[in-house]
PDB file of N, CA, C and O in Angstrom:
ATOM      1  N   MET E   1      44.966 -25.360 -18.223  1.00 71.00           N
ATOM      2  CA  MET E   1      45.970 -24.897 -19.154  1.00 71.00           C
ATOM      3  C   MET E   1      47.042 -24.117 -18.404  1.00 71.00           C
ATOM      4  O   MET E   1      48.159 -24.029 -18.887  1.00 71.00           O
ATOM      5  N   LEU E   2      46.701 -23.547 -17.250  1.00 72.00           N
ATOM      6  CA  LEU E   2      47.702 -22.839 -16.461  1.00 72.00           C
ATOM      7  C   LEU E   2      48.737 -23.795 -15.881  1.00 72.00           C
ATOM      8  O   LEU E   2      49.795 -23.369 -15.459  1.00 72.00           O
ATOM      9  N   ASP E   3      48.420 -25.069 -15.878  1.00 75.00           N
ATOM     10  CA  ASP E   3      49.323 -26.081 -15.343  1.00 75.00           C
ATOM     11  C   ASP E   3      50.304 -26.590 -16.395  1.00 75.00           C
ATOM     12  O   ASP E   3      51.094 -27.476 -16.131  1.00 75.00           O
ATOM     13  N   GLY E   4      50.249 -26.039 -17.603  1.00 76.00           N
ATOM     14  CA  GLY E   4      51.181 -26.440 -18.646  1.00 76.00           C
ATOM     15  C   GLY E   4      50.602 -27.418 -19.653  1.00 76.00           C
ATOM     16  O   GLY E   4      51.334 -27.957 -20.473  1.00 76.00           O
ATOM     17  N   LEU E   5      49.312 -27.650 -19.604  1.00 78.00           N
ATOM     18  CA  LEU E   5      48.675 -28.550 -20.559  1.00 78.00           C
ATOM     19  C   LEU E   5      48.337 -27.793 -21.834  1.00 78.00           C
ATOM     20  O   LEU E   5      48.132 -26.581 -21.814  1.00 78.00           O
ATOM     21  N   ALA E   6      48.259 -28.513 -22.922  1.00 79.00           N
ATOM     22  CA  ALA E   6      47.818 -27.905 -24.179  1.00 79.00           C
ATOM     23  C   ALA E   6      46.336 -27.562 -24.068  1.00 79.00           C
ATOM     24  O   ALA E   6      45.629 -28.041 -23.176  1.00 79.00           O
ATOM     25  N   PHE E   7      45.855 -26.723 -24.995  1.00 84.00           N
ATOM     26  CA  PHE E   7      44.460 -26.270 -24.944  1.00 84.00           C
ATOM     27  C   PHE E   7      43.490 -27.440 -24.986  1.00 84.00           C
ATOM     28  O   PHE E   7      42.567 -27.524 -24.168  1.00 84.00           O
ATOM     29  N   ASP E   8      43.677 -28.363 -25.917  1.00 79.00           N
ATOM     30  CA  ASP E   8      42.736 -29.486 -26.032  1.00 79.00           C
ATOM     31  C   ASP E   8      42.809 -30.423 -24.840  1.00 79.00           C
ATOM     32  O   ASP E   8      41.793 -30.954 -24.400  1.00 79.00           O
ATOM     33  N   GLU E   9      43.993 -30.612 -24.277  1.00 80.00           N
ATOM     34  CA  GLU E   9      44.113 -31.460 -23.090  1.00 80.00           C
ATOM     35  C   GLU E   9      43.457 -30.803 -21.881  1.00 80.00           C
ATOM     36  O   GLU E   9      42.758 -31.459 -21.108  1.00 80.00           O
ATOM     37  N   GLY E  10      43.695 -29.499 -21.701  1.00 80.00           N
ATOM     38  CA  GLY E  10      43.086 -28.790 -20.579  1.00 80.00           C
ATOM     39  C   GLY E  10      41.576 -28.778 -20.655  1.00 80.00           C
ATOM     40  O   GLY E  10      40.886 -29.002 -19.666  1.00 80.00           O
ATOM     41  N   LEU E  11      41.064 -28.527 -21.843  1.00 81.00           N
ATOM     42  CA  LEU E  11      39.619 -28.542 -22.031  1.00 81.00           C
ATOM     43  C   LEU E  11      39.057 -29.953 -21.818  1.00 81.00           C
ATOM     44  O   LEU E  11      38.013 -30.128 -21.184  1.00 81.00           O
ATOM     45  N   GLY E  12      39.756 -30.956 -22.317  1.00 80.00           N
ATOM     46  CA  GLY E  12      39.308 -32.336 -22.138  1.00 80.00           C
ATOM     47  C   GLY E  12      39.303 -32.771 -20.687  1.00 80.00           C
ATOM     48  O   GLY E  12      38.398 -33.475 -20.234  1.00 80.00           O
ATOM     49  N   VAL E  13      40.304 -32.343 -19.928  1.00 81.00           N
ATOM     50  CA  VAL E  13      40.364 -32.679 -18.502  1.00 81.00           C
ATOM     51  C   VAL E  13      39.211 -32.013 -17.760  1.00 81.00           C
ATOM     52  O   VAL E  13      38.557 -32.643 -16.925  1.00 81.00           O
ATOM     53  N   ALA E  14      38.943 -30.747 -18.060  1.00 81.00           N
ATOM     54  CA  ALA E  14      37.842 -30.041 -17.391  1.00 81.00           C
ATOM     55  C   ALA E  14      36.490 -30.657 -17.738  1.00 81.00           C
ATOM     56  O   ALA E  14      35.648 -30.852 -16.855  1.00 81.00           O
ATOM     57  N   VAL E  15      36.280 -30.992 -18.997  1.00 81.00           N
ATOM     58  CA  VAL E  15      35.007 -31.597 -19.408  1.00 81.00           C
ATOM     59  C   VAL E  15      34.842 -32.977 -18.788  1.00 81.00           C
ATOM     60  O   VAL E  15      33.753 -33.344 -18.341  1.00 81.00           O
ATOM     61  N   SER E  16      35.912 -33.755 -18.712  1.00 81.00           N
ATOM     62  CA  SER E  16      35.795 -35.080 -18.114  1.00 81.00           C
ATOM     63  C   SER E  16      35.517 -34.983 -16.623  1.00 81.00           C
ATOM     64  O   SER E  16      34.834 -35.834 -16.061  1.00 81.00           O
ATOM     65  N   ALA E  17      36.024 -33.933 -15.958  1.00 81.00           N
ATOM     66  CA  ALA E  17      35.766 -33.773 -14.530  1.00 81.00           C
ATOM     67  C   ALA E  17      34.311 -33.361 -14.275  1.00 81.00           C
ATOM     68  O   ALA E  17      33.662 -33.903 -13.392  1.00 81.00           O
ATOM     69  N   VAL E  18      33.805 -32.420 -15.048  1.00 82.00           N
ATOM     70  CA  VAL E  18      32.433 -31.949 -14.843  1.00 82.00           C
ATOM     71  C   VAL E  18      31.420 -33.026 -15.204  1.00 82.00           C
ATOM     72  O   VAL E  18      30.428 -33.229 -14.509  1.00 82.00           O
ATOM     73  N   SER E  19      31.667 -33.756 -16.274  1.00 82.00           N
ATOM     74  CA  SER E  19      30.688 -34.737 -16.723  1.00 82.00           C
ATOM     75  C   SER E  19      30.906 -36.121 -16.132  1.00 82.00           C
ATOM     76  O   SER E  19      30.089 -37.009 -16.336  1.00 82.00           O
ATOM     77  N   ASN E  20      31.999 -36.318 -15.397  1.00 75.00           N
ATOM     78  CA  ASN E  20      32.308 -37.601 -14.756  1.00 75.00           C
ATOM     79  C   ASN E  20      32.315 -38.759 -15.754  1.00 75.00           C
ATOM     80  O   ASN E  20      31.726 -39.816 -15.521  1.00 75.00           O
ATOM     81  N   ILE E  21      32.980 -38.551 -16.894  1.00 76.00           N
ATOM     82  CA  ILE E  21      32.998 -39.585 -17.920  1.00 76.00           C
ATOM     83  C   ILE E  21      34.246 -40.447 -17.888  1.00 76.00           C
ATOM     84  O   ILE E  21      34.349 -41.404 -18.615  1.00 76.00           O
ATOM     85  N   GLY E  22      35.218 -40.104 -17.068  1.00 70.00           N
ATOM     86  CA  GLY E  22      36.423 -40.917 -16.990  1.00 70.00           C
ATOM     87  C   GLY E  22      37.590 -40.284 -17.696  1.00 70.00           C
ATOM     88  O   GLY E  22      37.931 -39.147 -17.406  1.00 70.00           O
ATOM     89  N   PRO E  23      38.213 -40.994 -18.625  1.00 71.00           N
ATOM     90  CA  PRO E  23      39.437 -40.483 -19.242  1.00 71.00           C
ATOM     91  C   PRO E  23      39.217 -39.186 -20.003  1.00 71.00           C
ATOM     92  O   PRO E  23      38.173 -38.974 -20.597  1.00 71.00           O
ATOM     93  N   ALA E  24      40.232 -38.352 -19.974  1.00 71.00           N
ATOM     94  CA  ALA E  24      40.159 -37.070 -20.654  1.00 71.00           C
ATOM     95  C   ALA E  24      40.706 -37.201 -22.069  1.00 71.00           C
ATOM     96  O   ALA E  24      41.164 -38.262 -22.483  1.00 71.00           O
ATOM     97  N   LEU E  25      40.668 -36.113 -22.802  1.00 71.00           N
ATOM     98  CA  LEU E  25      41.238 -36.081 -24.138  1.00 71.00           C
ATOM     99  C   LEU E  25      42.741 -35.861 -24.058  1.00 71.00           C
ATOM    100  O   LEU E  25      43.245 -35.323 -23.084  1.00 71.00           O
ATOM    101  N   GLY E  26      43.434 -36.233 -25.085  1.00 69.00           N
ATOM    102  CA  GLY E  26      44.869 -36.010 -25.133  1.00 69.00           C
ATOM    103  C   GLY E  26      45.640 -37.112 -24.428  1.00 69.00           C
ATOM    104  O   GLY E  26      45.150 -38.220 -24.228  1.00 69.00           O
ATOM    105  N   GLU E  27      46.858 -36.780 -24.045  1.00 69.00           N
ATOM    106  CA  GLU E  27      47.722 -37.794 -23.439  1.00 69.00           C
ATOM    107  C   GLU E  27      47.297 -38.190 -22.040  1.00 69.00           C
ATOM    108  O   GLU E  27      47.576 -39.292 -21.587  1.00 69.00           O
ATOM    109  N   ILE E  28      46.632 -37.311 -21.313  1.00 72.00           N
ATOM    110  CA  ILE E  28      46.231 -37.649 -19.944  1.00 72.00           C
ATOM    111  C   ILE E  28      45.220 -38.783 -19.946  1.00 72.00           C
ATOM    112  O   ILE E  28      45.236 -39.655 -19.096  1.00 72.00           O
ATOM    113  N   GLY E  29      44.344 -38.823 -20.902  1.00 67.00           N
ATOM    114  CA  GLY E  29      43.322 -39.858 -20.936  1.00 67.00           C
ATOM    115  C   GLY E  29      43.821 -41.190 -21.437  1.00 67.00           C
ATOM    116  O   GLY E  29      43.493 -42.230 -20.890  1.00 67.00           O
ATOM    117  N   ALA E  30      44.655 -41.176 -22.452  1.00 66.00           N
ATOM    118  CA  ALA E  30      45.043 -42.433 -23.079  1.00 66.00           C
ATOM    119  C   ALA E  30      46.341 -43.012 -22.509  1.00 66.00           C
ATOM    120  O   ALA E  30      46.419 -44.193 -22.216  1.00 66.00           O
ATOM    121  N   ALA E  31      47.353 -42.185 -22.333  1.00 68.00           N
ATOM    122  CA  ALA E  31      48.663 -42.707 -21.966  1.00 68.00           C
ATOM    123  C   ALA E  31      49.056 -42.422 -20.521  1.00 68.00           C
ATOM    124  O   ALA E  31      49.828 -43.173 -19.944  1.00 68.00           O
ATOM    125  N   ARG E  32      48.547 -41.341 -19.949  1.00 70.00           N
ATOM    126  CA  ARG E  32      48.935 -40.974 -18.586  1.00 70.00           C
ATOM    127  C   ARG E  32      47.698 -40.903 -17.709  1.00 70.00           C
ATOM    128  O   ARG E  32      46.596 -41.174 -18.145  1.00 70.00           O
ATOM    129  N   ASN E  33      47.908 -40.551 -16.458  1.00 74.00           N
ATOM    130  CA  ASN E  33      46.778 -40.356 -15.564  1.00 74.00           C
ATOM    131  C   ASN E  33      46.897 -38.995 -14.889  1.00 74.00           C
ATOM    132  O   ASN E  33      47.781 -38.209 -15.207  1.00 74.00           O
ATOM    133  N   PHE E  34      46.055 -38.721 -13.938  1.00 76.00           N
ATOM    134  CA  PHE E  34      46.007 -37.406 -13.316  1.00 76.00           C
ATOM    135  C   PHE E  34      47.090 -37.211 -12.255  1.00 76.00           C
ATOM    136  O   PHE E  34      47.160 -36.153 -11.651  1.00 76.00           O
ATOM    137  N   SER E  35      47.923 -38.188 -12.020  1.00 77.00           N
ATOM    138  CA  SER E  35      48.975 -38.040 -11.017  1.00 77.00           C
ATOM    139  C   SER E  35      50.054 -37.066 -11.461  1.00 77.00           C
ATOM    140  O   SER E  35      50.815 -36.578 -10.628  1.00 77.00           O
ATOM    141  N   GLU E  36      50.120 -36.762 -12.729  1.00 77.00           N
ATOM    142  CA  GLU E  36      51.165 -35.873 -13.230  1.00 77.00           C
ATOM    143  C   GLU E  36      50.787 -34.402 -13.188  1.00 77.00           C
ATOM    144  O   GLU E  36      51.611 -33.553 -13.471  1.00 77.00           O
ATOM    145  N   VAL E  37      49.557 -34.077 -12.834  1.00 80.00           N
ATOM    146  CA  VAL E  37      49.171 -32.672 -12.720  1.00 80.00           C
ATOM    147  C   VAL E  37      49.440 -32.203 -11.290  1.00 80.00           C
ATOM    148  O   VAL E  37      49.582 -33.007 -10.370  1.00 80.00           O
ATOM    149  N   SER E  38      49.480 -30.894 -11.085  1.00 83.00           N
ATOM    150  CA  SER E  38      49.819 -30.353  -9.768  1.00 83.00           C
ATOM    151  C   SER E  38      48.675 -30.565  -8.771  1.00 83.00           C
ATOM    152  O   SER E  38      47.541 -30.879  -9.142  1.00 83.00           O
ATOM    153  N   ASP E  39      48.995 -30.364  -7.501  1.00 88.00           N
ATOM    154  CA  ASP E  39      47.990 -30.532  -6.454  1.00 88.00           C
ATOM    155  C   ASP E  39      46.875 -29.505  -6.573  1.00 88.00           C
ATOM    156  O   ASP E  39      45.713 -29.814  -6.325  1.00 88.00           O
ATOM    157  N   LEU E  40      47.223 -28.282  -6.945  1.00 89.00           N
ATOM    158  CA  LEU E  40      46.202 -27.249  -7.120  1.00 89.00           C
ATOM    159  C   LEU E  40      45.220 -27.644  -8.224  1.00 89.00           C
ATOM    160  O   LEU E  40      44.009 -27.460  -8.091  1.00 89.00           O
ATOM    161  N   THR E  41      45.728 -28.219  -9.296  1.00 84.00           N
ATOM    162  CA  THR E  41      44.861 -28.673 -10.380  1.00 84.00           C
ATOM    163  C   THR E  41      43.962 -29.818  -9.913  1.00 84.00           C
ATOM    164  O   THR E  41      42.789 -29.876 -10.275  1.00 84.00           O
ATOM    165  N   LYS E  42      44.491 -30.711  -9.101  1.00 86.00           N
ATOM    166  CA  LYS E  42      43.674 -31.815  -8.575  1.00 86.00           C
ATOM    167  C   LYS E  42      42.558 -31.288  -7.686  1.00 86.00           C
ATOM    168  O   LYS E  42      41.437 -31.792  -7.740  1.00 86.00           O
ATOM    169  N   TRP E  43      42.837 -30.258  -6.880  1.00 91.00           N
ATOM    170  CA  TRP E  43      41.791 -29.661  -6.053  1.00 91.00           C
ATOM    171  C   TRP E  43      40.722 -29.018  -6.927  1.00 91.00           C
ATOM    172  O   TRP E  43      39.524 -29.144  -6.662  1.00 91.00           O
ATOM    173  N   PHE E  44      41.151 -28.311  -7.959  1.00 87.00           N
ATOM    174  CA  PHE E  44      40.202 -27.679  -8.869  1.00 87.00           C
ATOM    175  C   PHE E  44      39.364 -28.714  -9.599  1.00 87.00           C
ATOM    176  O   PHE E  44      38.144 -28.558  -9.738  1.00 87.00           O
ATOM    177  N   LEU E  45      39.990 -29.801 -10.035  1.00 85.00           N
ATOM    178  CA  LEU E  45      39.238 -30.866 -10.705  1.00 85.00           C
ATOM    179  C   LEU E  45      38.262 -31.538  -9.750  1.00 85.00           C
ATOM    180  O   LEU E  45      37.158 -31.923 -10.146  1.00 85.00           O
ATOM    181  N   SER E  46      38.644 -31.680  -8.478  1.00 87.00           N
ATOM    182  CA  SER E  46      37.722 -32.240  -7.483  1.00 87.00           C
ATOM    183  C   SER E  46      36.504 -31.349  -7.301  1.00 87.00           C
ATOM    184  O   SER E  46      35.379 -31.833  -7.177  1.00 87.00           O
ATOM    185  N   PHE E  47      36.732 -30.031  -7.282  1.00 88.00           N
ATOM    186  CA  PHE E  47      35.623 -29.085  -7.198  1.00 88.00           C
ATOM    187  C   PHE E  47      34.720 -29.204  -8.417  1.00 88.00           C
ATOM    188  O   PHE E  47      33.492 -29.207  -8.298  1.00 88.00           O
ATOM    189  N   LEU E  48      35.323 -29.322  -9.613  1.00 86.00           N
ATOM    190  CA  LEU E  48      34.525 -29.498 -10.826  1.00 86.00           C
ATOM    191  C   LEU E  48      33.729 -30.802 -10.792  1.00 86.00           C
ATOM    192  O   LEU E  48      32.596 -30.851 -11.268  1.00 86.00           O
ATOM    193  N   MET E  49      34.298 -31.855 -10.221  1.00 86.00           N
ATOM    194  CA  MET E  49      33.579 -33.124 -10.116  1.00 86.00           C
ATOM    195  C   MET E  49      32.375 -32.997  -9.194  1.00 86.00           C
ATOM    196  O   MET E  49      31.310 -33.548  -9.465  1.00 86.00           O
ATOM    197  N   MET E  50      32.540 -32.257  -8.084  1.00 85.00           N
ATOM    198  CA  MET E  50      31.401 -32.044  -7.192  1.00 85.00           C
ATOM    199  C   MET E  50      30.311 -31.239  -7.887  1.00 85.00           C
ATOM    200  O   MET E  50      29.121 -31.542  -7.742  1.00 85.00           O
ATOM    201  N   ILE E  51      30.699 -30.222  -8.651  1.00 83.00           N
ATOM    202  CA  ILE E  51      29.711 -29.451  -9.407  1.00 83.00           C
ATOM    203  C   ILE E  51      28.997 -30.350 -10.407  1.00 83.00           C
ATOM    204  O   ILE E  51      27.777 -30.266 -10.576  1.00 83.00           O
ATOM    205  N   GLY E  52      29.728 -31.221 -11.052  1.00 84.00           N
ATOM    206  CA  GLY E  52      29.119 -32.121 -12.027  1.00 84.00           C
ATOM    207  C   GLY E  52      28.145 -33.098 -11.405  1.00 84.00           C
ATOM    208  O   GLY E  52      27.112 -33.425 -11.992  1.00 84.00           O
ATOM    209  N   ARG E  53      28.453 -33.560 -10.199  1.00 83.00           N
ATOM    210  CA  ARG E  53      27.564 -34.512  -9.539  1.00 83.00           C
ATOM    211  C   ARG E  53      26.332 -33.831  -8.949  1.00 83.00           C
ATOM    212  O   ARG E  53      25.243 -34.393  -8.930  1.00 83.00           O
ATOM    213  N   LEU E  54      26.507 -32.628  -8.428  1.00 80.00           N
ATOM    214  CA  LEU E  54      25.390 -31.919  -7.802  1.00 80.00           C
ATOM    215  C   LEU E  54      24.537 -31.152  -8.795  1.00 80.00           C
ATOM    216  O   LEU E  54      23.469 -30.667  -8.435  1.00 80.00           O
ATOM    217  N   GLU E  55      25.005 -31.021  -9.998  1.00 81.00           N
ATOM    218  CA  GLU E  55      24.408 -30.202 -11.043  1.00 81.00           C
ATOM    219  C   GLU E  55      24.744 -28.735 -10.776  1.00 81.00           C
ATOM    220  O   GLU E  55      24.782 -28.280  -9.647  1.00 81.00           O
ATOM    221  N   ILE E  56      24.972 -28.024 -11.811  1.00 78.00           N
ATOM    222  CA  ILE E  56      25.454 -26.650 -11.726  1.00 78.00           C
ATOM    223  C   ILE E  56      24.442 -25.727 -11.062  1.00 78.00           C
ATOM    224  O   ILE E  56      24.804 -24.837 -10.291  1.00 78.00           O
ATOM    225  N   PHE E  57      23.157 -25.934 -11.292  1.00 82.00           N
ATOM    226  CA  PHE E  57      22.152 -25.044 -10.727  1.00 82.00           C
ATOM    227  C   PHE E  57      22.048 -25.208  -9.212  1.00 82.00           C
ATOM    228  O   PHE E  57      21.793 -24.240  -8.494  1.00 82.00           O
ATOM    229  N   THR E  58      22.247 -26.402  -8.704  1.00 83.00           N
ATOM    230  CA  THR E  58      22.246 -26.614  -7.257  1.00 83.00           C
ATOM    231  C   THR E  58      23.405 -25.870  -6.616  1.00 83.00           C
ATOM    232  O   THR E  58      23.240 -25.223  -5.582  1.00 83.00           O
ATOM    233  N   VAL E  59      24.574 -25.946  -7.211  1.00 79.00           N
ATOM    234  CA  VAL E  59      25.747 -25.259  -6.665  1.00 79.00           C
ATOM    235  C   VAL E  59      25.557 -23.756  -6.716  1.00 79.00           C
ATOM    236  O   VAL E  59      25.868 -23.050  -5.751  1.00 79.00           O
ATOM    237  N   ILE E  60      25.023 -23.234  -7.806  1.00 82.00           N
ATOM    238  CA  ILE E  60      24.773 -21.790  -7.906  1.00 82.00           C
ATOM    239  C   ILE E  60      23.768 -21.364  -6.843  1.00 82.00           C
ATOM    240  O   ILE E  60      23.935 -20.327  -6.193  1.00 82.00           O
ATOM    241  N   THR E  61      22.729 -22.157  -6.616  1.00 85.00           N
ATOM    242  CA  THR E  61      21.723 -21.829  -5.606  1.00 85.00           C
ATOM    243  C   THR E  61      22.329 -21.808  -4.213  1.00 85.00           C
ATOM    244  O   THR E  61      22.035 -20.920  -3.408  1.00 85.00           O
ATOM    245  N   ILE E  62      23.178 -22.769  -3.906  1.00 82.00           N
ATOM    246  CA  ILE E  62      23.812 -22.824  -2.589  1.00 82.00           C
ATOM    247  C   ILE E  62      24.724 -21.624  -2.369  1.00 82.00           C
ATOM    248  O   ILE E  62      24.843 -21.121  -1.257  1.00 82.00           O
ATOM    249  N   LEU E  63      25.354 -21.131  -3.411  1.00 83.00           N
ATOM    250  CA  LEU E  63      26.284 -20.020  -3.273  1.00 83.00           C
ATOM    251  C   LEU E  63      25.612 -18.651  -3.250  1.00 83.00           C
ATOM    252  O   LEU E  63      26.254 -17.658  -2.933  1.00 83.00           O
ATOM    253  N   LEU E  64      24.325 -18.576  -3.562  1.00 86.00           N
ATOM    254  CA  LEU E  64      23.613 -17.297  -3.556  1.00 86.00           C
ATOM    255  C   LEU E  64      23.229 -16.903  -2.127  1.00 86.00           C
ATOM    256  O   LEU E  64      22.723 -17.728  -1.367  1.00 86.00           O
ATOM    257  N   PRO E  65      23.448 -15.646  -1.736  1.00 87.00           N
ATOM    258  CA  PRO E  65      23.088 -15.219  -0.380  1.00 87.00           C
ATOM    259  C   PRO E  65      21.588 -15.297  -0.093  1.00 87.00           C
ATOM    260  O   PRO E  65      21.177 -15.529   1.036  1.00 87.00           O
ATOM    261  N   GLY E  66      20.753 -15.095  -1.108  1.00 83.00           N
ATOM    262  CA  GLY E  66      19.320 -15.148  -0.907  1.00 83.00           C
ATOM    263  C   GLY E  66      18.818 -16.519  -0.452  1.00 83.00           C
ATOM    264  O   GLY E  66      17.811 -16.639   0.228  1.00 83.00           O
ATOM    265  N   PHE E  67      19.529 -17.560  -0.820  1.00 79.00           N
ATOM    266  CA  PHE E  67      19.162 -18.925  -0.401  1.00 79.00           C
ATOM    267  C   PHE E  67      19.283 -19.078   1.101  1.00 79.00           C
ATOM    268  O   PHE E  67      18.477 -19.741   1.739  1.00 79.00           O
ATOM    269  N   TRP E  68      20.287 -18.457   1.700  1.00 81.00           N
ATOM    270  CA  TRP E  68      20.543 -18.625   3.129  1.00 81.00           C
ATOM    271  C   TRP E  68      19.724 -17.664   3.985  1.00 81.00           C
ATOM    272  O   TRP E  68      19.611 -17.854   5.194  1.00 81.00           O
ATOM    273  N   LYS E  69      19.130 -16.627   3.390  1.00 82.00           N
ATOM    274  CA  LYS E  69      18.321 -15.681   4.163  1.00 82.00           C
ATOM    275  C   LYS E  69      16.937 -16.221   4.466  1.00 82.00           C
ATOM    276  O   LYS E  69      16.292 -15.780   5.389  1.00 82.00           O
ATOM    277  N   GLN E  70      16.466 -17.174   3.696  1.00 68.00           N
ATOM    278  CA  GLN E  70      15.111 -17.691   3.884  1.00 68.00           C
ATOM    279  C   GLN E  70      15.055 -18.729   4.957  1.00 68.00           C
ATOM    280  O   GLN E  70      15.760 -19.491   5.293  1.00 68.00           O
TER     281      GLN E  70
END
């Protein structure tokens, strides 16, 4: 939404990135594609896609300092 998208479009883009379902809600999913969003948003969506593929608990575990001390 910081990139100028409406609330439902921003939420739809984030949910589609995390769940890897393909098209998002709103105009980005049906009429446009992700080429119209900024590069920073594409990097953030790529990070969300990795979290979605690895599962959220795996990513949280990797980011915890206690995981690396053992």
